[in-house]
Amino acid sequence: MAQTAATPEIAEIPTVPLTDLGPWAVFFALLAVVVLFFVGADQNAATHEWVHDARHLLGYPCH
Ligand SMILES: [Zn+2]
């Protein structure tokens, strides 16, 4: 006997193998390094103003 309408279907959670996450982990790690460079090291005036609050948030010496 088929119970279709009475029992709610529980959505199946897809499993993602760790090996599929590797390239994304590398990508986001590089992205974080680039962001940290612009926030912490780059002293270009426009970039400095743009990330000024982030500098203070992360405790970089500023002014
Ligand atoms: Zn500042």
mmCIF file of N, CA, C and O and ligand atoms in Angstrom:
data_model
loop_
_atom_site.group_PDB
_atom_site.id
_atom_site.type_symbol
_atom_site.label_atom_id
_atom_site.label_comp_id
_atom_site.label_asym_id
_atom_site.label_seq_id
_atom_site.Cartn_x
_atom_site.Cartn_y
_atom_site.Cartn_z
ATOM 1 N N MET A 1 0.836 -1.188 0.000
ATOM 2 C CA MET A 1 0.000 0.000 0.000
ATOM 3 C C MET A 1 0.876 1.244 0.000
ATOM 4 O O MET A 1 1.847 1.342 0.729
ATOM 5 N N ALA A 2 0.526 2.196 -0.789
ATOM 6 C CA ALA A 2 1.334 3.407 -0.929
ATOM 7 C C ALA A 2 0.773 4.513 -0.060
ATOM 8 O O ALA A 2 -0.407 4.832 -0.141
ATOM 9 N N GLN A 3 1.607 5.074 0.792
ATOM 10 C CA GLN A 3 1.210 6.221 1.599
ATOM 11 C C GLN A 3 1.906 7.447 1.020
ATOM 12 O O GLN A 3 3.081 7.695 1.283
ATOM 13 N N THR A 4 1.186 8.218 0.263
ATOM 14 C CA THR A 4 1.830 9.348 -0.393
ATOM 15 C C THR A 4 1.460 10.664 0.278
ATOM 16 O O THR A 4 2.318 11.464 0.595
ATOM 17 N N ALA A 5 0.178 10.868 0.527
ATOM 18 C CA ALA A 5 -0.235 12.183 1.002
ATOM 19 C C ALA A 5 -0.115 12.313 2.514
ATOM 20 O O ALA A 5 0.139 13.403 3.019
ATOM 21 N N ALA A 6 -0.282 11.201 3.263
ATOM 22 C CA ALA A 6 -0.355 11.308 4.708
ATOM 23 C C ALA A 6 1.010 11.529 5.357
ATOM 24 O O ALA A 6 1.132 12.306 6.287
ATOM 25 N N THR A 7 2.051 10.857 4.869
ATOM 26 C CA THR A 7 3.360 10.983 5.502
ATOM 27 C C THR A 7 4.165 12.082 4.819
ATOM 28 O O THR A 7 4.346 12.058 3.613
ATOM 29 N N PRO A 8 4.624 13.044 5.601
ATOM 30 C CA PRO A 8 5.444 14.106 5.000
ATOM 31 C C PRO A 8 6.808 13.570 4.585
ATOM 32 O O PRO A 8 7.441 12.817 5.329
ATOM 33 N N GLU A 9 7.250 13.968 3.415
ATOM 34 C CA GLU A 9 8.562 13.548 2.926
ATOM 35 C C GLU A 9 9.639 14.396 3.605
ATOM 36 O O GLU A 9 9.536 15.609 3.667
ATOM 37 N N ILE A 10 10.627 13.723 4.128
ATOM 38 C CA ILE A 10 11.750 14.440 4.722
ATOM 39 C C ILE A 10 12.800 14.648 3.634
ATOM 40 O O ILE A 10 13.206 13.690 2.978
ATOM 41 N N ALA A 11 13.190 15.880 3.460
ATOM 42 C CA ALA A 11 14.164 16.182 2.416
ATOM 43 C C ALA A 11 15.488 15.500 2.725
ATOM 44 O O ALA A 11 15.959 15.529 3.859
ATOM 45 N N GLU A 12 16.055 14.899 1.698
ATOM 46 C CA GLU A 12 17.319 14.197 1.874
ATOM 47 C C GLU A 12 18.462 15.201 1.841
ATOM 48 O O GLU A 12 18.545 16.029 0.939
ATOM 49 N N ILE A 13 19.313 15.138 2.841
ATOM 50 C CA ILE A 13 20.449 16.063 2.902
ATOM 51 C C ILE A 13 21.561 15.510 2.026
ATOM 52 O O ILE A 13 22.020 14.387 2.248
ATOM 53 N N PRO A 14 21.975 16.284 1.029
ATOM 54 C CA PRO A 14 23.044 15.773 0.162
ATOM 55 C C PRO A 14 24.381 15.738 0.889
ATOM 56 O O PRO A 14 24.682 16.619 1.687
ATOM 57 N N THR A 15 25.138 14.714 0.626
ATOM 58 C CA THR A 15 26.464 14.613 1.227
ATOM 59 C C THR A 15 27.499 15.060 0.203
ATOM 60 O O THR A 15 27.434 14.668 -0.959
ATOM 61 N N VAL A 16 28.416 15.899 0.647
ATOM 62 C CA VAL A 16 29.486 16.403 -0.217
ATOM 63 C C VAL A 16 30.794 15.799 0.261
ATOM 64 O O VAL A 16 31.179 15.995 1.415
ATOM 65 N N PRO A 17 31.464 15.051 -0.591
ATOM 66 C CA PRO A 17 32.741 14.458 -0.181
ATOM 67 C C PRO A 17 33.783 15.542 0.106
ATOM 68 O O PRO A 17 33.787 16.601 -0.532
ATOM 69 N N LEU A 18 34.662 15.274 1.061
ATOM 70 C CA LEU A 18 35.687 16.261 1.427
ATOM 71 C C LEU A 18 36.599 16.598 0.252
ATOM 72 O O LEU A 18 37.066 17.730 0.132
ATOM 73 N N THR A 19 36.826 15.620 -0.617
ATOM 74 C CA THR A 19 37.721 15.885 -1.747
ATOM 75 C C THR A 19 37.121 16.911 -2.700
ATOM 76 O O THR A 19 37.852 17.614 -3.390
ATOM 77 N N ASP A 20 35.778 17.015 -2.726
ATOM 78 C CA ASP A 20 35.148 18.031 -3.565
ATOM 79 C C ASP A 20 35.272 19.418 -2.951
ATOM 80 O O ASP A 20 35.143 20.429 -3.650
ATOM 81 N N LEU A 21 35.492 19.477 -1.645
ATOM 82 C CA LEU A 21 35.602 20.779 -0.986
ATOM 83 C C LEU A 21 37.011 21.345 -1.068
ATOM 84 O O LEU A 21 37.207 22.536 -0.820
ATOM 85 N N GLY A 22 37.999 20.526 -1.427
ATOM 86 C CA GLY A 22 39.389 20.964 -1.446
ATOM 87 C C GLY A 22 39.645 22.197 -2.289
ATOM 88 O O GLY A 22 40.182 23.189 -1.790
ATOM 89 N N PRO A 23 39.256 22.195 -3.564
ATOM 90 C CA PRO A 23 39.494 23.389 -4.392
ATOM 91 C C PRO A 23 38.809 24.632 -3.847
ATOM 92 O O PRO A 23 39.371 25.725 -3.928
ATOM 93 N N TRP A 24 37.616 24.477 -3.272
ATOM 94 C CA TRP A 24 36.927 25.641 -2.694
ATOM 95 C C TRP A 24 37.653 26.143 -1.466
ATOM 96 O O TRP A 24 37.736 27.368 -1.238
ATOM 97 N N ALA A 25 38.203 25.222 -0.669
ATOM 98 C CA ALA A 25 38.962 25.642 0.507
ATOM 99 C C ALA A 25 40.188 26.439 0.091
ATOM 100 O O ALA A 25 40.504 27.474 0.681
ATOM 101 N N VAL A 26 40.868 25.976 -0.962
ATOM 102 C CA VAL A 26 42.041 26.694 -1.461
ATOM 103 C C VAL A 26 41.629 28.064 -1.984
ATOM 104 O O VAL A 26 42.272 29.083 -1.699
ATOM 105 N N PHE A 27 40.525 28.108 -2.718
ATOM 106 C CA PHE A 27 40.061 29.371 -3.292
ATOM 107 C C PHE A 27 39.744 30.385 -2.198
ATOM 108 O O PHE A 27 40.183 31.541 -2.263
ATOM 109 N N PHE A 28 39.005 29.963 -1.188
ATOM 110 C CA PHE A 28 38.620 30.912 -0.147
ATOM 111 C C PHE A 28 39.804 31.269 0.752
ATOM 112 O O PHE A 28 39.853 32.383 1.289
ATOM 113 N N ALA A 29 40.757 30.365 0.895
ATOM 114 C CA ALA A 29 41.965 30.704 1.650
ATOM 115 C C ALA A 29 42.755 31.782 0.916
ATOM 116 O O ALA A 29 43.216 32.757 1.525
ATOM 117 N N LEU A 30 42.897 31.636 -0.410
ATOM 118 C CA LEU A 30 43.593 32.657 -1.186
ATOM 119 C C LEU A 30 42.844 33.981 -1.139
ATOM 120 O O LEU A 30 43.441 35.051 -1.016
ATOM 121 N N LEU A 31 41.515 33.902 -1.226
ATOM 122 C CA LEU A 31 40.700 35.111 -1.158
ATOM 123 C C LEU A 31 40.903 35.817 0.184
ATOM 124 O O LEU A 31 41.039 37.047 0.235
ATOM 125 N N ALA A 32 40.962 35.045 1.263
ATOM 126 C CA ALA A 32 41.168 35.631 2.584
ATOM 127 C C ALA A 32 42.535 36.286 2.679
ATOM 128 O O ALA A 32 42.675 37.366 3.271
ATOM 129 N N VAL A 33 43.556 35.657 2.073
ATOM 130 C CA VAL A 33 44.896 36.247 2.103
ATOM 131 C C VAL A 33 44.913 37.559 1.330
ATOM 132 O O VAL A 33 45.499 38.553 1.774
ATOM 133 N N VAL A 34 44.235 37.594 0.175
ATOM 134 C CA VAL A 34 44.184 38.824 -0.618
ATOM 135 C C VAL A 34 43.479 39.924 0.161
ATOM 136 O O VAL A 34 43.948 41.067 0.216
ATOM 137 N N VAL A 35 42.356 39.589 0.796
ATOM 138 C CA VAL A 35 41.622 40.586 1.585
ATOM 139 C C VAL A 35 42.477 41.079 2.745
ATOM 140 O O VAL A 35 42.552 42.275 3.016
ATOM 141 N N LEU A 36 43.162 40.132 3.428
ATOM 142 C CA LEU A 36 44.027 40.535 4.537
ATOM 143 C C LEU A 36 45.161 41.434 4.066
ATOM 144 O O LEU A 36 45.558 42.365 4.761
ATOM 145 N N PHE A 37 45.676 41.169 2.851
ATOM 146 C CA PHE A 37 46.730 42.033 2.324
ATOM 147 C C PHE A 37 46.196 43.448 2.127
ATOM 148 O O PHE A 37 46.828 44.428 2.547
ATOM 149 N N PHE A 38 45.043 43.577 1.512
ATOM 150 C CA PHE A 38 44.508 44.914 1.251
ATOM 151 C C PHE A 38 44.129 45.620 2.543
ATOM 152 O O PHE A 38 44.283 46.837 2.659
ATOM 153 N N VAL A 39 43.645 44.859 3.532
ATOM 154 C CA VAL A 39 43.256 45.487 4.796
ATOM 155 C C VAL A 39 44.494 45.857 5.604
ATOM 156 O O VAL A 39 44.571 46.947 6.171
ATOM 157 N N GLY A 40 45.484 44.973 5.643
ATOM 158 C CA GLY A 40 46.569 45.163 6.579
ATOM 159 C C GLY A 40 47.834 45.742 6.014
ATOM 160 O O GLY A 40 48.567 46.425 6.721
ATOM 161 N N ALA A 41 48.132 45.482 4.735
ATOM 162 C CA ALA A 41 49.451 45.854 4.227
ATOM 163 C C ALA A 41 49.392 46.958 3.185
ATOM 164 O O ALA A 41 50.249 47.825 3.162
ATOM 165 N N ASP A 42 48.424 46.934 2.322
ATOM 166 C CA ASP A 42 48.378 47.896 1.231
ATOM 167 C C ASP A 42 48.103 49.290 1.783
ATOM 168 O O ASP A 42 47.165 49.502 2.532
ATOM 169 N N GLN A 43 48.938 50.251 1.409
ATOM 170 C CA GLN A 43 48.798 51.606 1.931
ATOM 171 C C GLN A 43 48.314 52.585 0.868
ATOM 172 O O GLN A 43 48.436 53.797 1.041
ATOM 173 N N ASN A 44 47.820 52.059 -0.226
ATOM 174 C CA ASN A 44 47.210 52.928 -1.230
ATOM 175 C C ASN A 44 46.076 53.720 -0.585
ATOM 176 O O ASN A 44 45.288 53.175 0.189
ATOM 177 N N ALA A 45 46.017 55.010 -0.883
ATOM 178 C CA ALA A 45 45.103 55.892 -0.159
ATOM 179 C C ALA A 45 43.644 55.476 -0.341
ATOM 180 O O ALA A 45 42.876 55.428 0.632
ATOM 181 N N ALA A 46 43.256 55.160 -1.572
ATOM 182 C CA ALA A 46 41.859 54.800 -1.822
ATOM 183 C C ALA A 46 41.507 53.495 -1.117
ATOM 184 O O ALA A 46 40.457 53.367 -0.485
ATOM 185 N N THR A 47 42.408 52.511 -1.201
ATOM 186 C CA THR A 47 42.167 51.228 -0.539
ATOM 187 C C THR A 47 42.126 51.409 0.974
ATOM 188 O O THR A 47 41.289 50.830 1.657
ATOM 189 N N HIS A 48 43.016 52.262 1.478
ATOM 190 C CA HIS A 48 43.069 52.494 2.917
ATOM 191 C C HIS A 48 41.744 53.059 3.432
ATOM 192 O O HIS A 48 41.233 52.623 4.461
ATOM 193 N N GLU A 49 41.185 54.011 2.698
ATOM 194 C CA GLU A 49 39.906 54.583 3.123
ATOM 195 C C GLU A 49 38.797 53.548 3.045
ATOM 196 O O GLU A 49 37.922 53.489 3.895
ATOM 197 N N TRP A 50 38.856 52.722 1.999
ATOM 198 C CA TRP A 50 37.798 51.748 1.762
ATOM 199 C C TRP A 50 37.751 50.688 2.857
ATOM 200 O O TRP A 50 36.682 50.243 3.264
ATOM 201 N N VAL A 51 38.916 50.280 3.371
ATOM 202 C CA VAL A 51 38.975 49.206 4.368
ATOM 203 C C VAL A 51 39.300 49.758 5.748
ATOM 204 O O VAL A 51 39.731 49.021 6.633
ATOM 205 N N HIS A 52 39.097 51.053 5.946
ATOM 206 C CA HIS A 52 39.534 51.699 7.178
ATOM 207 C C HIS A 52 38.907 51.068 8.426
ATOM 208 O O HIS A 52 39.595 50.792 9.409
ATOM 209 N N ASP A 53 37.607 50.837 8.392
ATOM 210 C CA ASP A 53 36.940 50.251 9.554
ATOM 211 C C ASP A 53 37.449 48.834 9.822
ATOM 212 O O ASP A 53 37.601 48.429 10.976
ATOM 213 N N ALA A 54 37.725 48.088 8.768
ATOM 214 C CA ALA A 54 38.243 46.734 8.941
ATOM 215 C C ALA A 54 39.620 46.763 9.581
ATOM 216 O O ALA A 54 39.956 45.898 10.390
ATOM 217 N N ARG A 55 40.435 47.774 9.233
ATOM 218 C CA ARG A 55 41.750 47.901 9.872
ATOM 219 C C ARG A 55 41.586 48.044 11.381
ATOM 220 O O ARG A 55 42.276 47.390 12.161
ATOM 221 N N HIS A 56 40.686 48.920 11.798
ATOM 222 C CA HIS A 56 40.492 49.130 13.233
ATOM 223 C C HIS A 56 39.906 47.885 13.884
ATOM 224 O O HIS A 56 40.294 47.528 14.996
ATOM 225 N N LEU A 57 38.984 47.232 13.189
ATOM 226 C CA LEU A 57 38.368 46.034 13.737
ATOM 227 C C LEU A 57 39.404 44.949 13.999
ATOM 228 O O LEU A 57 39.366 44.259 15.014
ATOM 229 N N LEU A 58 40.364 44.800 13.079
ATOM 230 C CA LEU A 58 41.369 43.750 13.212
ATOM 231 C C LEU A 58 42.578 44.199 14.009
ATOM 232 O O LEU A 58 43.487 43.414 14.242
ATOM 233 N N GLY A 59 42.603 45.472 14.436
ATOM 234 C CA GLY A 59 43.669 45.929 15.308
ATOM 235 C C GLY A 59 44.953 46.307 14.597
ATOM 236 O O GLY A 59 46.009 46.358 15.240
ATOM 237 N N TYR A 60 44.913 46.556 13.293
ATOM 238 C CA TYR A 60 46.111 47.009 12.610
ATOM 239 C C TYR A 60 46.412 48.440 13.008
ATOM 240 O O TYR A 60 45.494 49.235 13.223
ATOM 241 N N PRO A 61 47.674 48.799 13.117
ATOM 242 C CA PRO A 61 48.020 50.186 13.417
ATOM 243 C C PRO A 61 47.564 51.096 12.295
ATOM 244 O O PRO A 61 47.728 50.771 11.123
ATOM 245 N N CYS A 62 46.956 52.201 12.682
ATOM 246 C CA CYS A 62 46.345 53.037 11.652
ATOM 247 C C CYS A 62 46.706 54.501 11.860
ATOM 248 O O CYS A 62 47.538 55.059 11.186
ATOM 249 N N HIS A 63 46.105 55.149 12.833
ATOM 250 C CA HIS A 63 46.374 56.568 13.078
ATOM 251 C C HIS A 63 46.225 56.878 14.558
ATOM 252 O O HIS A 63 45.794 56.034 15.316
HETATM 253 ZN ZN ZN B 1 42.100 54.614 11.359
#
